[in-house]
XYZ file of C-alpha atoms in Angstrom:
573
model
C 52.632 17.005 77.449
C 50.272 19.428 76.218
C 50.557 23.005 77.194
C 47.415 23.385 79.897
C 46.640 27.319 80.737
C 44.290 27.926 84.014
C 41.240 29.372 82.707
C 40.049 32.571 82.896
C 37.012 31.426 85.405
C 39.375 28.656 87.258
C 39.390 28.979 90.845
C 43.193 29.616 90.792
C 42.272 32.665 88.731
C 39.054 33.937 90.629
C 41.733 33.871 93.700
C 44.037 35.855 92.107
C 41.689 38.460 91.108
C 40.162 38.422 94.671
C 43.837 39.506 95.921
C 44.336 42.023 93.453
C 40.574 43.556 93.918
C 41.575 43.924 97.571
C 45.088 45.878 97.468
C 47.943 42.418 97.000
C 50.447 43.838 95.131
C 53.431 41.104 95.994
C 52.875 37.584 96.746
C 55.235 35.629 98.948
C 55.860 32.466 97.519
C 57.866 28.962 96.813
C 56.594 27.036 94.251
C 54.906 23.697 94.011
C 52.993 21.258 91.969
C 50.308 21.900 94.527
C 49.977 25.703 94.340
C 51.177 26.177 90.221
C 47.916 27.235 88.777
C 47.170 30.023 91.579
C 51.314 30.974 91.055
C 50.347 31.117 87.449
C 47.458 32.952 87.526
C 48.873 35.811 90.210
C 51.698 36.604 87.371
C 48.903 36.667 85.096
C 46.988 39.592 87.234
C 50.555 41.515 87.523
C 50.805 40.394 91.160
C 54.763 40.474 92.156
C 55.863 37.147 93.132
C 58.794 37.453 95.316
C 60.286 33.843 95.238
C 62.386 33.074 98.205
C 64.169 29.750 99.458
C 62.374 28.830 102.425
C 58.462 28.989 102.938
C 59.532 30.156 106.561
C 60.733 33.150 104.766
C 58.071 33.656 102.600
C 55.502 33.877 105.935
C 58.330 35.959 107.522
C 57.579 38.316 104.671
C 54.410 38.653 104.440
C 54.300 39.343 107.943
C 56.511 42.525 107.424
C 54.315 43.931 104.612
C 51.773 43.305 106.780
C 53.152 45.544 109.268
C 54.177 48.088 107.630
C 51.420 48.657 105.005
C 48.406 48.142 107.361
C 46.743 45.560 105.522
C 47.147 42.148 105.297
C 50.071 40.269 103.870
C 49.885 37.221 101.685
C 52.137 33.903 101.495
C 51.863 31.227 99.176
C 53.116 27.707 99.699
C 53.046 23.932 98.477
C 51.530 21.118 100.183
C 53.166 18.666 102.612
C 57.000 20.172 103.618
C 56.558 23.910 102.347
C 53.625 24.051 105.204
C 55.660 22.359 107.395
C 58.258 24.553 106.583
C 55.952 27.540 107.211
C 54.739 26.581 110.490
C 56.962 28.907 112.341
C 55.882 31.663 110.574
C 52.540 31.179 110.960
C 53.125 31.107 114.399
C 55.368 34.415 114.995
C 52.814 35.644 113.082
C 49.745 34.613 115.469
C 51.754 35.373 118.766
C 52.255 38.666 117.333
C 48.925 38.975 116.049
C 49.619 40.267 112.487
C 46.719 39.637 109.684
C 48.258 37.298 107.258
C 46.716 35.227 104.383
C 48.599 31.886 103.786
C 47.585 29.479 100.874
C 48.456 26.234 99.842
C 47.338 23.424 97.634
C 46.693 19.684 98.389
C 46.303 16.440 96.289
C 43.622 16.066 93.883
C 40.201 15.110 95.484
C 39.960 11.638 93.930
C 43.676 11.384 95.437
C 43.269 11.858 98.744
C 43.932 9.275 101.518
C 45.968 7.328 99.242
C 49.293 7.983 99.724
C 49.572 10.602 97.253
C 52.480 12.837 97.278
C 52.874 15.694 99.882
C 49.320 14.239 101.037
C 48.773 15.402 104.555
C 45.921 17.084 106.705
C 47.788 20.804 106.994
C 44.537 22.298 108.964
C 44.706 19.631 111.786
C 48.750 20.975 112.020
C 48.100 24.972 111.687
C 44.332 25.344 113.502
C 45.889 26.451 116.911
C 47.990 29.092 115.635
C 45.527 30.184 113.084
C 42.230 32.156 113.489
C 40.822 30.366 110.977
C 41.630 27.176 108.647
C 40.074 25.370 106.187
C 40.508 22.900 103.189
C 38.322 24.066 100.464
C 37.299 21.170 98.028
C 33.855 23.025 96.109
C 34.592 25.685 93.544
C 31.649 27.769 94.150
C 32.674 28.416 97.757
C 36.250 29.588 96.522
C 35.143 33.168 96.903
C 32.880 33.081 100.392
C 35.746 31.606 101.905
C 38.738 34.029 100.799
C 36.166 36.715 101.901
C 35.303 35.011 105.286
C 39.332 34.246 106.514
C 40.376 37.364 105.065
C 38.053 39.490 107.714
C 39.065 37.367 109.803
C 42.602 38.186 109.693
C 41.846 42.009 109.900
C 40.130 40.570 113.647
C 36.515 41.212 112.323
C 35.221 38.727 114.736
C 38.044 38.489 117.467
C 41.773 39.267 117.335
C 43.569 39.772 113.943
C 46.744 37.320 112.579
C 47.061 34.717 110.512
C 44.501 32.290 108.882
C 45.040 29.546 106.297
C 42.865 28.287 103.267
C 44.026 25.469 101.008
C 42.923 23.879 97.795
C 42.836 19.895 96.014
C 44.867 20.815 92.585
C 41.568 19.766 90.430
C 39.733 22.524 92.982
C 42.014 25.051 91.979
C 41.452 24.256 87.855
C 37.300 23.646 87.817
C 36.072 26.835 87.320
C 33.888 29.083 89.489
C 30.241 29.693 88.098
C 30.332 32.856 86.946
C 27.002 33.633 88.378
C 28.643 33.029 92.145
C 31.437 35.491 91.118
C 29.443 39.391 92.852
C 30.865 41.934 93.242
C 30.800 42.325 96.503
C 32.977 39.794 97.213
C 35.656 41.345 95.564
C 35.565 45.229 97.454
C 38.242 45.771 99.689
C 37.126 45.257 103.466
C 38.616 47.818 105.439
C 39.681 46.743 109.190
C 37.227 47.158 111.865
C 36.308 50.434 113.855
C 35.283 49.919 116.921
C 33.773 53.285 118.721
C 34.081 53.700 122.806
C 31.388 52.932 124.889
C 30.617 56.989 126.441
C 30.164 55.886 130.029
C 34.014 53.936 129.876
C 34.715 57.032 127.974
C 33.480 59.506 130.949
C 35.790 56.663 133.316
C 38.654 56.858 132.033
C 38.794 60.775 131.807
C 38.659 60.620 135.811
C 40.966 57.978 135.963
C 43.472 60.082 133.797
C 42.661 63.471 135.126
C 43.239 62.443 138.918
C 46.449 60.565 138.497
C 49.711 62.429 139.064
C 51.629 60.404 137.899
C 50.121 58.058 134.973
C 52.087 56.215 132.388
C 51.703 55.166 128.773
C 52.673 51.753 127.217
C 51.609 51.554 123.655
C 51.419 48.347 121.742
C 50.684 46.049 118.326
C 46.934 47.611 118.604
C 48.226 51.102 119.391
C 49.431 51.293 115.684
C 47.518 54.102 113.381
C 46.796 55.781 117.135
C 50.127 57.913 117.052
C 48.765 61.312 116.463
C 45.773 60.866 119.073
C 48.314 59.634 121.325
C 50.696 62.364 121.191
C 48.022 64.782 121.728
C 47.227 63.198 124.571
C 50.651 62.858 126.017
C 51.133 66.502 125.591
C 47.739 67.293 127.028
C 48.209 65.565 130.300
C 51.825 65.477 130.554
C 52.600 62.419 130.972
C 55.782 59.985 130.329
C 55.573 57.600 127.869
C 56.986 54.082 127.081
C 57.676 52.384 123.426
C 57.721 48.813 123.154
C 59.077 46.882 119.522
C 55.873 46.575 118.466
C 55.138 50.135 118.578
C 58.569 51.694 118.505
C 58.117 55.084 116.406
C 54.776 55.450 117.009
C 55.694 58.296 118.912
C 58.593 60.481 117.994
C 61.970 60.728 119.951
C 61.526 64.543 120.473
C 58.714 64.249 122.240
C 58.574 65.378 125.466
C 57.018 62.855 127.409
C 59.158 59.745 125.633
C 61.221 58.956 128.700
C 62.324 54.861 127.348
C 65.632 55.856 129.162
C 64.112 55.437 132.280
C 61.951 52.379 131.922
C 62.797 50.779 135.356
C 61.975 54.049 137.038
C 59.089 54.748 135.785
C 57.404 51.511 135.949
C 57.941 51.551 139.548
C 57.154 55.453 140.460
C 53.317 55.461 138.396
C 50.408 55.370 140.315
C 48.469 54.838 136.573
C 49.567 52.638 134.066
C 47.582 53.131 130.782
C 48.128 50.634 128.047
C 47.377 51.118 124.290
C 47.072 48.041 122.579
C 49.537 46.670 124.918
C 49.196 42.907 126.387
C 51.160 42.999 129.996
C 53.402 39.842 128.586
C 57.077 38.997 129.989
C 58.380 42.540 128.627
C 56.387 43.842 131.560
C 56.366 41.607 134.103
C 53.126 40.762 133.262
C 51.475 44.077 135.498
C 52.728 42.469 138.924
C 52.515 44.667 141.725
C 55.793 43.728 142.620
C 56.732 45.625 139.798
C 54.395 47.870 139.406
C 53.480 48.610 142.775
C 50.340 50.063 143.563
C 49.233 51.188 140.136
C 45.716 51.104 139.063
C 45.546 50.272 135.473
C 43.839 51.726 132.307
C 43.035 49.304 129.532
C 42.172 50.152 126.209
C 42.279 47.787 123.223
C 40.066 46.766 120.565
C 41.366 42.772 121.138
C 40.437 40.959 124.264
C 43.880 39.768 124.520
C 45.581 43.564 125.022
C 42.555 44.274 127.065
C 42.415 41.853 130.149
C 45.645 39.794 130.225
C 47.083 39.246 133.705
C 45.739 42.252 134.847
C 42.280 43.451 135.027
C 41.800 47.853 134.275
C 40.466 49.732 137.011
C 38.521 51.123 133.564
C 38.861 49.329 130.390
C 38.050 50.962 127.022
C 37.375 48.350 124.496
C 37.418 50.707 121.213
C 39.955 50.825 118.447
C 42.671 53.055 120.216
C 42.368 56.143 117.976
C 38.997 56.073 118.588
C 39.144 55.785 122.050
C 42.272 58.601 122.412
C 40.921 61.275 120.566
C 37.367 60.506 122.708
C 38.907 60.954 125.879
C 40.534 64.531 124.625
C 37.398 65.744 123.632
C 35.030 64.470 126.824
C 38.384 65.837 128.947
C 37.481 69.344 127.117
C 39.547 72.127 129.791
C 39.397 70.596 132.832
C 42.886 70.590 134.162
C 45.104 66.989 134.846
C 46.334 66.518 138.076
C 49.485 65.415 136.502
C 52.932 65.942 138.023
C 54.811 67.702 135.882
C 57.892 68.306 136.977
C 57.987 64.516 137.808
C 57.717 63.887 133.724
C 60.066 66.775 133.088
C 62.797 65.034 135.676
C 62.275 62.006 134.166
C 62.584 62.970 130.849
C 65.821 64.860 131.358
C 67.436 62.315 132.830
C 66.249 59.956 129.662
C 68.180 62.902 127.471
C 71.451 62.742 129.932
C 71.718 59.082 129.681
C 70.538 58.643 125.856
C 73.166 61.048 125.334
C 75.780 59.531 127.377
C 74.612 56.300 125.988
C 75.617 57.909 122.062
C 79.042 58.832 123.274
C 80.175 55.550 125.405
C 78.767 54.054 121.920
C 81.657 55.364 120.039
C 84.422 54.562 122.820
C 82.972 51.371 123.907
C 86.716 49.301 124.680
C 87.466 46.273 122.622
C 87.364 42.929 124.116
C 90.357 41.011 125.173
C 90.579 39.232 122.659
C 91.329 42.483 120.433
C 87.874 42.563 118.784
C 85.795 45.593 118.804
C 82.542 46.183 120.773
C 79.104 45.733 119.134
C 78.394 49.256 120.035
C 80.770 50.708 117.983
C 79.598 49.009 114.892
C 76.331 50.081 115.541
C 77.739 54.128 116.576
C 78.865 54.008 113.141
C 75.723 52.938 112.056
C 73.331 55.438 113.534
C 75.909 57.628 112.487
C 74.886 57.136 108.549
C 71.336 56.292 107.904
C 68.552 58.872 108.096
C 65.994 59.505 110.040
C 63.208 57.647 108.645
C 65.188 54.759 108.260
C 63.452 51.586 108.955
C 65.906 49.368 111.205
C 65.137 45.278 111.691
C 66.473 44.193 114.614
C 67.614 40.286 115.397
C 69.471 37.965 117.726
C 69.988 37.240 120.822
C 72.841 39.204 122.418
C 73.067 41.561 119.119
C 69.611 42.421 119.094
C 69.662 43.729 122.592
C 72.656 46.224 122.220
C 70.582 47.213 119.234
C 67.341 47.766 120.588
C 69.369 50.680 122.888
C 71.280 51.926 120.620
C 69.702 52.255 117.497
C 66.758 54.430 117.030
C 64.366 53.908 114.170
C 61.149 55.856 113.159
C 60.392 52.219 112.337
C 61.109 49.625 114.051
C 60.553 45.631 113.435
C 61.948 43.274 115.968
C 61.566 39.216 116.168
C 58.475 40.016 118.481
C 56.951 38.302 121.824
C 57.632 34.802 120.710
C 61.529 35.278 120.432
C 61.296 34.059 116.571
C 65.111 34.919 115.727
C 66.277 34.754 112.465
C 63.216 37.237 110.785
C 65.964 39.729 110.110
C 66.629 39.208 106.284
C 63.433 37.833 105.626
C 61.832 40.804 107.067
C 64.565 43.239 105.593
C 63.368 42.471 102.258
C 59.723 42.749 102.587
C 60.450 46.120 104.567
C 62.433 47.715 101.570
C 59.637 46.126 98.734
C 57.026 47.744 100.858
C 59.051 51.075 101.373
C 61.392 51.513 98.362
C 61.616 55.271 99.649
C 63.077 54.641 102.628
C 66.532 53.272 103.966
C 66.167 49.501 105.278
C 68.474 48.144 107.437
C 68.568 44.212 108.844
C 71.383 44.868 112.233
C 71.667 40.978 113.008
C 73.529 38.811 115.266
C 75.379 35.805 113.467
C 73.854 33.098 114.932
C 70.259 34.514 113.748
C 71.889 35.296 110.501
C 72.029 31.781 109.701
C 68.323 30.671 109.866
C 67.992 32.447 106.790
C 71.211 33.790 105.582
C 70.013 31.806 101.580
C 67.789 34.459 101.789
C 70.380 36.758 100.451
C 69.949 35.199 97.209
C 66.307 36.272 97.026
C 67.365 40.156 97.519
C 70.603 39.776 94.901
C 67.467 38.469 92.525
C 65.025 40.723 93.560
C 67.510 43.723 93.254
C 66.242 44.500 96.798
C 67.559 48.067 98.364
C 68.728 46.553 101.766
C 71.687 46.676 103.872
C 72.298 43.440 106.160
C 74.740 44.068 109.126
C 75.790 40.487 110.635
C 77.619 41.047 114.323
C 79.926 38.448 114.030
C 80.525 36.902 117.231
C 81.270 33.075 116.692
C 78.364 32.533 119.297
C 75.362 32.534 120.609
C 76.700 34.699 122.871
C 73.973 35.208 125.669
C 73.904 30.857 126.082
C 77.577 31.030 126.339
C 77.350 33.622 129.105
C 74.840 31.899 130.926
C 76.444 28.393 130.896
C 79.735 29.850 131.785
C 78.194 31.409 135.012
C 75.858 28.789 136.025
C 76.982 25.193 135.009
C 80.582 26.151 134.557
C 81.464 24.941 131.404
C 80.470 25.808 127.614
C 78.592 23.040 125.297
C 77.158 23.726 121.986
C 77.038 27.376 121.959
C 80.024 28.915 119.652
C 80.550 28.774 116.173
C 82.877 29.699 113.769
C 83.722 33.604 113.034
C 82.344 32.559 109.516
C 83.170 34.780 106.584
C 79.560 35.675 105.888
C 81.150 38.176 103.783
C 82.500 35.634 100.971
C 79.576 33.674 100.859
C 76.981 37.285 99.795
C 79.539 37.871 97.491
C 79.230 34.450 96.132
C 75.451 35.290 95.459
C 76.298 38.292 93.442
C 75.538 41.021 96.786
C 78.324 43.779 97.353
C 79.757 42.636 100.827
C 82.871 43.614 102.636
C 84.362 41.624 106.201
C 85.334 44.405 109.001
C 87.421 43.969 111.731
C 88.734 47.692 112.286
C 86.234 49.847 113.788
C 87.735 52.835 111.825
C 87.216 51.192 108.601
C 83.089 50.968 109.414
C 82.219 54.574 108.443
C 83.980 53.791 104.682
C 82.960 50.001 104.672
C 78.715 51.452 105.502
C 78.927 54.332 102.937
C 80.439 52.058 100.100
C 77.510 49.255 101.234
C 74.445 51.972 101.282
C 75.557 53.027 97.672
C 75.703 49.402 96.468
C 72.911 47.609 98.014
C 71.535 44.934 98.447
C 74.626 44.680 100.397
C 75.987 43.026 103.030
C 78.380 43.745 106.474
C 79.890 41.169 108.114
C 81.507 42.944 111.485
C 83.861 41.154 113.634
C 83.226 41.715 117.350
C 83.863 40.387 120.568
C 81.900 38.041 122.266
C 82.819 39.274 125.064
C 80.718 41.972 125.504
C 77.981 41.813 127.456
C 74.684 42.918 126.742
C 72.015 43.804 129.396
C 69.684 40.905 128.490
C 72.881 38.456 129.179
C 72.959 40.377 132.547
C 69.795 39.740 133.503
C 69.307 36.321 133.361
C 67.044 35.987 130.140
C 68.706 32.912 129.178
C 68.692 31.330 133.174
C 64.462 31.403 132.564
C 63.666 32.502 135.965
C 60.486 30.686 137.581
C 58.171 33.525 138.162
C 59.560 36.549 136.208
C 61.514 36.238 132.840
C 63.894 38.512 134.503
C 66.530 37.765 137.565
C 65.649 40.913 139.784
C 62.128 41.048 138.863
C 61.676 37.593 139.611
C 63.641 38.074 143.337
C 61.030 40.874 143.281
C 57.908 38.744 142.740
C 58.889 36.392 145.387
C 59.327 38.613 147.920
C 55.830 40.364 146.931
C 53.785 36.969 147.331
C 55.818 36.440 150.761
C 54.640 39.525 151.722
């Protein structure tokens, strides 16, 4: 067969140059048939392809670029199975509300509804987890839609996340009258500003300025708001609580972080101000039987972080930087009502136990079955990586020891909808994005092995990253749960796997541990040698606080047990 190249004027290669106009420097992709002109075209621009092994991955990835470059990230994927396959991370992606770009191809237009291959409707499958989708069949559109779903993944329009376009094959290689192909469709589009509305504004001020004792919850929307919300922390005094989707936003010297002290907090404030914060299960969704009495302070520039489960007593509906840095300066010198030796008690108590927290880290005991504690693996962790380090956190049972015990100045987590196994995936988008900084993937076994192949894309990629695996032959917070409520274990373990032998099969420097003393060594040898891989043997005994709590039990009206004994006796009155 005749060598065919895309032309210069193709659709495939208008696309292309449309990605690289507006900032796309790596591609996630698997190829296809159905998506091999745009492939070919992107290498032609000098677009990085980073070819993984599942399109869930390649979403996964895109999502983290996403995230941590602050535009919008970009996967590419066949027709038929590889959207199928990519379903889930379109999802994650939409409950999380990241901007992401996915593209795929479909059969040839005089093909279609005939039973060719991979021939299937993919915008009927992806439209309710998308915030926009369409098939595009006419050339000279190509451009007004790439422009119209990329705006609307940057939430010009509504709430950011992901949005899908695809193309017939013969779309992709008729070509794009060059009188259709402005300018202006190629500038970048930066994401929406949204100014406060002065009178909310003047509101909110009062609200703040008359609590005593108001708390901050920051959020996905509260990121690029850090330094307006630190001055205002520091201005009114008040406490302050991180979530994973805004972990770092605020430093851990600051004065008013108090995450130590969650359970207090949330109970003792009489104002609860959320920054681009939805009030989902991580916080009890606002109840009062929670929360108490609190009045609330919204401000968000997407409905959904404004006016979920709980309505504000004021809500600001301005991008939160915006909004911050408006309610400093309409504030000017009048004087917060704020209780500050309230936020000072809390905050030293968040210093005694974080502290205490570091050193029962170290000494955690082994289990009785002779295996160490996840703690210590991750002590010896936090022990080597710097401060800037970006840390990936996944599992189940794993994840929660590590969202305690490992502090990051960035932080990426499998998000609201629970989507475990985005630890590797996400690892290696993290240290593409950030080949400055330290990436590190600290992941529970079981989530390990949704996309453990993925190792093979960072050994190919020569990707900086360090994967820790907590090897616990379970999915350990099931096992806990069906040992103490049914009585009897089905399903749940697996094998202590030597995840170890199967990196090194794939060309990555990995070492097995089963001594803790032999994890300082074992993490210094892996940082200088990465990509690289831990596997750490620990107990599965162990038991985190999310196993405690009865996450995996599902509680009817709160996702937590005591919460939810809480609600119940609230509605009773």
């Amino acid at each position: 067969m005749p060598v065919q190249p895309i032309a210069e004027q193709s659709s495939a290669a208008v696309i292309a140059r449309f990605l690289k106009a507006r900032g796309v420097r790596r591609v996630y992709a698997l190829c296809g048939g159905h998506v091999m002109p745009i492939w070919m075209r992107l290498d032609a621009e000098g677009i990085r392809i980073v070819d993984v092994r599942d399109e869930r991955a390649a979403v996964y990835m895109a999502h983290a670029d996403a995230q941590l470059t602050g535009g919008f990230g970009v996967a590419l994927v066949t027709a038929g199975p590889g959207v199928t396959n990519a379903m889930t991370g379109i999802a994650n992606a939409h409950v999380a509300r990241v901007p992401l770009l996915v593209l795929s191809g479909t059969p040839p237009r005089p093909q279609e509804n005939r039973g060719a291959l991979q021939d299937i409707v993919h915008t009927d499958l992806v439209r309710s987890v998308t915030r926009y989708a369409r098939t595009v069949r006419e050339p000279a559109l190509v451009l007004q839609e790439l422009g119209e779903a990329v705006a609307r993944a940057l939430g010009q329009g509504g709430e950011p996340g992901p949005v899908y376009l695809d193309f017939p094959v013969d779309t992709l290689r008729a070509e794009v009258p060059r009188a259709l192909q402005l300018p202006e469709h190629f500038a970048p589009e930066a994401p929406p500003r949204i100014p406060p509305d002065a009178e909310a504004v003047g509101a909110a001020v009062d609200l703040l300025w008359s609590a005593k004792r108001p708390l901050f919850i920051s959020g996905r929307g509260a990121q690029g708001a850090g330094g307006a919300l630190a001055r205002l922390l520091a201005r009114l005094g008040a406490p302050y609580l991180d979530t994973g989707e805004s972990r770092g936003l605020v430093p851990e010297d600051h004065p008013s972080v108090v995450a130590a002290m969650r359970g207090t907090v949330m109970q003792q404030a009489d104002l609860v101000v959320t920054v681009g914060r939805r009030l989902d299960f991580q916080l009890a969704y606002g109840s009062p039987a929670v929360f108490g009495q609190a009045k609330f302070l919204r401000i968000a520039d997407a409905p959904s972080e404004l006016r979920d489960n709980r309505r504000g007593a004021v809500e600001l509906f301005a991008t939160p930087a915006l909004a911050l840095d408006a309610i400093l300066a309409a504030a000017g010198d009048r004087r917060p009502a704020t209780d500050a030796g309230w936020t000072a008690a809390l905050r030293a108590r968040h210093v005694e136990r974080s502290d205490k927290l570091a050193v029962a880290m170290r000494s955690a005991p082994d289990g009785g079955d002779g295996r160490m504690h996840p703690n210590k693996a991750l002590a010896a962790l936090r022990d080597a990586l710097p401060e800037d380090a970006i840390v990936v956190a996944d599992g189940g049972d794993f994840l929660s020891f590590a969202r305690v015990g490992l502090p990051a100045a960035t932080y990426l987590d499998p998000g609201p909808l629970g989507c475990i196994g985005v630890g590797t995936p996400f690892g290696i988008a993290a240290a593409l994005a950030c080949p400055d900084r330290t990436v590190v993937v600290a992941t529970g076994d079981g989530a390990f092995g949704f996309n453990a192949m993925e190792i093979d894309t960072a050994v190919r990629h020569r990707v900086p990253l360090l994967v820790m695996v907590a090897n616990n032959g379970s999915w350990a917070i099931e096992v806990r749960d069906q040992q103490e409520t049914h009585g009897k274990v089905v399903g749940t373990r697996l094998q202590f796997a030597d995840h170890a032998a199967m990196a090194r099969a794939f060309g990555m420097h990995a070492e097995r541990v089963e001594k803790a003393e032999d994890l300082p060594g074992a993490i210094r040898r892996a940082l200088a040698n990465r990509p690289a891989l831990l596997d750490v043997v620990v107990t599965p005994e162990a038991a985190s606080s999310d196993a405690r709590s009865g996450l995996a039990w599902v509680p009817d009206l709160q996702p937590l047990a005591a919460w939810d004994e809480a609600e119940r006796q609230w509605r009773n009155g």
